[in-house]
mmCIF file of C-alpha atoms in Angstrom:
data_model
loop_
_atom_site.group_PDB
_atom_site.id
_atom_site.type_symbol
_atom_site.label_atom_id
_atom_site.label_comp_id
_atom_site.label_asym_id
_atom_site.label_seq_id
_atom_site.Cartn_x
_atom_site.Cartn_y
_atom_site.Cartn_z
ATOM 1 C CA MET A 6 4.939 -28.127 0.084
ATOM 2 C CA LYS A 7 6.484 -25.730 2.546
ATOM 3 C CA HIS A 8 9.902 -26.484 1.092
ATOM 4 C CA LEU A 9 8.850 -25.363 -2.400
ATOM 5 C CA SER A 10 9.479 -21.767 -3.467
ATOM 6 C CA ASP A 11 6.626 -19.608 -4.712
ATOM 7 C CA GLU A 12 7.929 -19.839 -8.241
ATOM 8 C CA GLU A 13 8.131 -23.653 -8.049
ATOM 9 C CA LEU A 14 4.534 -23.775 -6.837
ATOM 10 C CA VAL A 15 3.460 -21.568 -9.739
ATOM 11 C CA ARG A 16 5.240 -23.792 -12.267
ATOM 12 C CA LEU A 17 3.718 -26.928 -10.728
ATOM 13 C CA TYR A 18 0.224 -25.454 -10.697
ATOM 14 C CA VAL A 19 0.458 -24.207 -14.283
ATOM 15 C CA SER A 20 1.760 -27.543 -15.558
ATOM 16 C CA THR A 21 -0.572 -29.836 -13.561
ATOM 17 C CA GLN A 22 -3.580 -27.623 -12.686
ATOM 18 C CA ARG A 23 -3.635 -29.363 -9.272
ATOM 19 C CA ASN A 24 -5.313 -27.253 -6.597
ATOM 20 C CA PRO A 25 -2.947 -28.084 -3.706
ATOM 21 C CA TYR A 26 -0.196 -26.025 -5.379
ATOM 22 C CA PHE A 27 -2.402 -22.966 -5.691
ATOM 23 C CA GLU A 28 -3.790 -23.522 -2.183
ATOM 24 C CA ALA A 29 -0.224 -23.393 -0.843
ATOM 25 C CA LEU A 30 0.286 -20.013 -2.522
ATOM 26 C CA TYR A 31 -3.096 -18.842 -1.249
ATOM 27 C CA THR A 32 -2.202 -19.874 2.304
ATOM 28 C CA ARG A 33 1.116 -18.033 2.120
ATOM 29 C CA TYR A 34 -0.320 -14.774 0.811
ATOM 30 C CA CYS A 35 -4.013 -14.515 1.705
ATOM 31 C CA ASP A 36 -3.420 -12.519 4.900
ATOM 32 C CA LYS A 37 -0.928 -10.176 3.243
ATOM 33 C CA VAL A 38 -3.276 -9.459 0.347
ATOM 34 C CA TYR A 39 -6.178 -8.931 2.770
ATOM 35 C CA ARG A 40 -4.155 -6.486 4.900
ATOM 36 C CA LYS A 41 -3.089 -4.553 1.807
ATOM 37 C CA CYS A 42 -6.712 -4.387 0.611
ATOM 38 C CA LEU A 43 -7.819 -3.294 4.077
ATOM 39 C CA SER A 44 -5.248 -0.490 4.050
ATOM 40 C CA PHE A 45 -6.900 0.805 0.874
ATOM 41 C CA THR A 46 -10.558 0.199 1.708
ATOM 42 C CA LYS A 47 -10.688 0.739 5.488
ATOM 43 C CA ASN A 48 -13.596 -1.738 5.446
ATOM 44 C CA SER A 49 -13.132 -5.405 6.354
ATOM 45 C CA GLU A 50 -15.997 -6.676 4.182
ATOM 46 C CA ARG A 51 -14.772 -4.797 1.109
ATOM 47 C CA ALA A 52 -11.223 -5.960 1.834
ATOM 48 C CA GLU A 53 -12.446 -9.563 1.930
ATOM 49 C CA ASP A 54 -14.295 -9.063 -1.358
ATOM 50 C CA PHE A 55 -11.232 -7.481 -2.941
ATOM 51 C CA THR A 56 -9.033 -10.330 -1.672
ATOM 52 C CA HIS A 57 -11.399 -12.920 -3.138
ATOM 53 C CA ASP A 58 -11.520 -11.099 -6.475
ATOM 54 C CA ILE A 59 -7.738 -10.728 -6.555
ATOM 55 C CA PHE A 60 -7.127 -14.434 -6.027
ATOM 56 C CA ILE A 61 -9.649 -15.264 -8.752
ATOM 57 C CA ARG A 62 -7.722 -12.899 -11.009
ATOM 58 C CA VAL A 63 -4.410 -14.465 -9.942
ATOM 59 C CA VAL A 64 -5.519 -18.029 -10.655
ATOM 60 C CA THR A 65 -6.712 -17.041 -14.124
ATOM 61 C CA LYS A 66 -3.526 -15.101 -14.903
ATOM 62 C CA LEU A 67 -1.019 -17.459 -13.312
ATOM 63 C CA SER A 68 0.018 -18.938 -16.635
ATOM 64 C CA GLY A 69 1.061 -15.402 -17.643
ATOM 65 C CA PHE A 70 3.526 -15.105 -14.753
ATOM 66 C CA ARG A 71 6.932 -14.861 -16.470
ATOM 67 C CA GLU A 72 9.246 -14.835 -13.439
ATOM 68 C CA GLN A 73 10.721 -11.478 -14.435
ATOM 69 C CA ALA A 74 10.144 -10.544 -10.803
ATOM 70 C CA LYS A 75 9.466 -12.619 -7.700
ATOM 71 C CA PHE A 76 5.970 -14.057 -7.376
ATOM 72 C CA SER A 77 5.374 -11.908 -4.283
ATOM 73 C CA THR A 78 6.156 -8.749 -6.276
ATOM 74 C CA TRP A 79 3.895 -9.866 -9.118
ATOM 75 C CA LEU A 80 1.093 -10.631 -6.633
ATOM 76 C CA TYR A 81 1.589 -7.260 -4.975
ATOM 77 C CA SER A 82 1.314 -5.612 -8.385
ATOM 78 C CA VAL A 83 -1.942 -7.441 -9.117
ATOM 79 C CA THR A 84 -3.255 -6.473 -5.667
ATOM 80 C CA TYR A 85 -2.209 -2.839 -5.966
ATOM 81 C CA ASN A 86 -3.592 -2.470 -9.490
ATOM 82 C CA TYR A 87 -6.896 -4.101 -8.561
ATOM 83 C CA CYS A 88 -7.343 -1.867 -5.507
ATOM 84 C CA MET A 89 -6.407 1.240 -7.463
ATOM 85 C CA ASP A 90 -8.806 0.319 -10.290
ATOM 86 C CA GLN A 91 -11.611 -0.149 -7.788
ATOM 87 C CA LEU A 92 -10.854 3.137 -6.037
ATOM 88 C CA ARG A 93 -10.645 5.040 -9.319
ATOM 89 C CA SER A 94 -14.032 3.725 -10.351
ATOM 90 C CA PRO A 95 -16.646 6.521 -10.245
ATOM 91 C CA ARG A 96 -18.900 4.383 -8.074
ATOM 92 C CA GLN A 97 -16.218 3.881 -5.418
ATOM 93 C CA LYS A 98 -15.255 6.370 -2.739
ATOM 94 C CA GLU A 99 -11.542 7.038 -2.613
ATOM 95 C CA VAL A 100 -9.934 5.919 0.639
ATOM 96 C CA TYR A 101 -6.421 5.607 1.979
ATOM 97 C CA SER A 102 -4.353 3.795 4.541
ATOM 98 C CA ASP A 103 -4.901 4.946 8.097
ATOM 99 C CA GLU A 104 -2.143 2.823 9.520
ATOM 100 C CA PRO A 105 -0.309 4.627 12.289
ATOM 101 C CA TYR A 106 2.708 6.722 11.441
ATOM 102 C CA GLU A 107 5.764 4.558 12.103
ATOM 103 C CA GLY A 108 7.590 7.358 13.916
ATOM 104 C CA VAL A 109 5.133 7.102 16.814
ATOM 105 C CA GLY A 110 7.248 4.435 18.493
ATOM 106 C CA MET A 111 10.111 6.924 18.885
ATOM 107 C CA TYR A 112 8.309 8.774 21.684
ATOM 108 C CA ASP A 113 8.057 8.108 25.415
ATOM 109 C CA ASP A 114 4.629 7.739 27.000
ATOM 110 C CA ASP A 115 4.808 11.379 28.111
ATOM 111 C CA ASP A 116 5.091 12.449 24.500
ATOM 112 C CA ALA A 117 2.348 10.147 23.184
ATOM 113 C CA GLU A 118 -0.047 13.060 22.682
ATOM 114 C CA VAL A 119 2.528 14.940 20.619
ATOM 115 C CA ALA A 120 3.199 11.800 18.583
ATOM 116 C CA GLU A 121 -0.522 11.324 17.984
ATOM 117 C CA MET A 122 -0.827 14.930 16.794
ATOM 118 C CA GLU A 123 2.084 14.368 14.400
ATOM 119 C CA ALA A 124 0.486 11.190 13.081
ATOM 120 C CA GLN A 125 -2.795 13.042 12.540
ATOM 121 C CA ARG A 126 -1.003 15.823 10.666
ATOM 122 C CA LEU A 127 0.753 13.259 8.502
ATOM 123 C CA ASN A 128 -2.525 11.487 7.731
ATOM 124 C CA LYS A 129 -4.170 14.819 6.870
ATOM 125 C CA ALA A 130 -1.266 15.592 4.550
ATOM 126 C CA LEU A 131 -1.690 12.159 2.951
ATOM 127 C CA ASP A 132 -5.333 13.092 2.272
ATOM 128 C CA HIS A 133 -4.089 15.683 -0.214
ATOM 129 C CA LEU A 134 -2.193 13.142 -2.314
ATOM 130 C CA THR A 135 -3.809 11.255 -5.165
ATOM 131 C CA SER A 136 -4.437 7.552 -4.682
ATOM 132 C CA ASP A 137 -1.565 6.856 -7.103
ATOM 133 C CA GLU A 138 0.825 9.008 -5.061
ATOM 134 C CA ARG A 139 -0.250 7.383 -1.774
ATOM 135 C CA GLY A 140 0.030 3.937 -3.311
ATOM 136 C CA LEU A 141 3.526 4.604 -4.588
ATOM 137 C CA LEU A 142 4.668 5.936 -1.206
ATOM 138 C CA MET A 143 3.090 2.930 0.530
ATOM 139 C CA MET A 144 4.890 0.490 -1.783
ATOM 140 C CA LYS A 145 8.258 2.111 -1.168
ATOM 141 C CA TYR A 146 8.133 3.127 2.483
ATOM 142 C CA GLN A 147 5.479 0.968 4.117
ATOM 143 C CA ASP A 148 5.974 -2.258 2.180
ATOM 144 C CA ASP A 149 9.702 -1.693 1.541
ATOM 145 C CA ILE A 150 9.508 -2.702 -2.113
ATOM 146 C CA SER A 151 12.601 -1.846 -4.152
ATOM 147 C CA ILE A 152 12.583 0.786 -6.892
ATOM 148 C CA ARG A 153 13.278 -1.935 -9.448
ATOM 149 C CA ASP A 154 10.352 -4.082 -8.272
ATOM 150 C CA ILE A 155 8.014 -1.073 -8.259
ATOM 151 C CA ALA A 156 9.137 -0.215 -11.788
ATOM 152 C CA ASP A 157 8.502 -3.808 -12.912
ATOM 153 C CA ALA A 158 5.116 -3.910 -11.205
ATOM 154 C CA GLN A 159 4.028 -0.558 -12.659
ATOM 155 C CA GLN A 160 5.644 -1.233 -16.046
ATOM 156 C CA ILE A 161 7.561 2.052 -15.966
ATOM 157 C CA THR A 162 11.258 2.865 -15.782
ATOM 158 C CA GLU A 163 13.174 3.100 -12.524
ATOM 159 C CA SER A 164 13.843 6.787 -13.195
ATOM 160 C CA ALA A 165 10.091 7.369 -13.584
ATOM 161 C CA VAL A 166 9.503 5.679 -10.205
ATOM 162 C CA LYS A 167 12.179 7.854 -8.595
ATOM 163 C CA MET A 168 10.714 11.016 -10.118
ATOM 164 C CA ARG A 169 7.163 10.139 -9.024
ATOM 165 C CA LEU A 170 8.387 9.305 -5.525
ATOM 166 C CA MET A 171 10.272 12.599 -5.335
ATOM 167 C CA ARG A 172 7.204 14.575 -6.432
ATOM 168 C CA ALA A 173 4.898 12.710 -4.037
ATOM 169 C CA LYS A 174 7.308 13.221 -1.115
ATOM 170 C CA GLU A 175 7.631 16.913 -1.929
ATOM 171 C CA LYS A 176 3.853 17.321 -2.083
ATOM 172 C CA LEU A 177 3.499 15.423 1.203
ATOM 173 C CA ARG A 178 6.230 17.478 2.866
ATOM 174 C CA LYS A 179 4.616 20.737 1.738
ATOM 175 C CA ARG A 180 1.183 19.742 3.063
ATOM 176 C CA TYR A 181 2.649 18.457 6.324
ATOM 177 C CA LEU A 182 4.582 21.686 6.910
ATOM 178 C CA GLU A 183 1.514 23.797 6.062
ATOM 179 C CA ALA A 184 -0.464 21.931 8.727
ATOM 180 C CA LEU A 185 2.374 22.296 11.220
ATOM 181 C CA ILE A 186 2.648 26.044 10.626
ATOM 182 C CA PHE A 187 -1.126 26.398 10.966
ATOM 183 C CA TRP A 188 -1.119 24.720 14.388
ATOM 184 C CA ILE A 189 1.882 26.758 15.537
ATOM 185 C CA LEU A 190 0.019 29.953 14.584
ATOM 186 C CA VAL A 191 -3.107 28.721 16.402
ATOM 187 C CA GLY A 192 -0.977 28.014 19.468
ATOM 188 C CA ILE A 193 0.642 31.442 19.377
ATOM 189 C CA LYS A 194 -2.737 33.128 18.977
ATOM 190 C CA ALA A 195 -4.130 31.137 21.918
ATOM 191 C CA LEU A 196 -1.149 32.074 24.107
ATOM 192 C CA THR A 197 -1.424 35.754 23.246
ATOM 193 C CA SER A 198 -5.168 35.785 23.944
ATOM 194 C CA PHE A 199 -4.556 34.555 27.484
ATOM 195 C CA LYS A 200 -2.313 37.517 28.319
#
């Protein structure tokens, strides 16, 4: 079954209801869905529960897959929407991805402390975004999903995706710079107090 595309597996499962076709899809995507859930929940047990619930949802909705986007994009949309629904629920605590800032690899070992401080500032700035804003930024910049696929997954126009991304980036940039300026002022104050 490794030679079959995702879409072929979906068609075969929908037409025959044979479990091996769905199991092949599950095998291909279980780890990716789990990692995405973990990036939202920051808790391995909750991420496992979310993953289980998502695949139950997927198997029940598979006949509704219309191939307007790739299966992987559709699955990502189901995963994202499920996680966001759970996090928006009043009984759930809102959490975010704490994956390391990708720019960290740009620094030599001597600069690792500076890179860590930058990553912490970025994560603190991300704290000030809504879960929708963080999710959108994660789809585009962490998961490298195209504007068109995000628009399809969110059922909004491409221009709406671009506008929301622009606003989220601007909000993130503002918070990041505020934190940077704060630490520069703290550093200056510390230096002047030593004199």
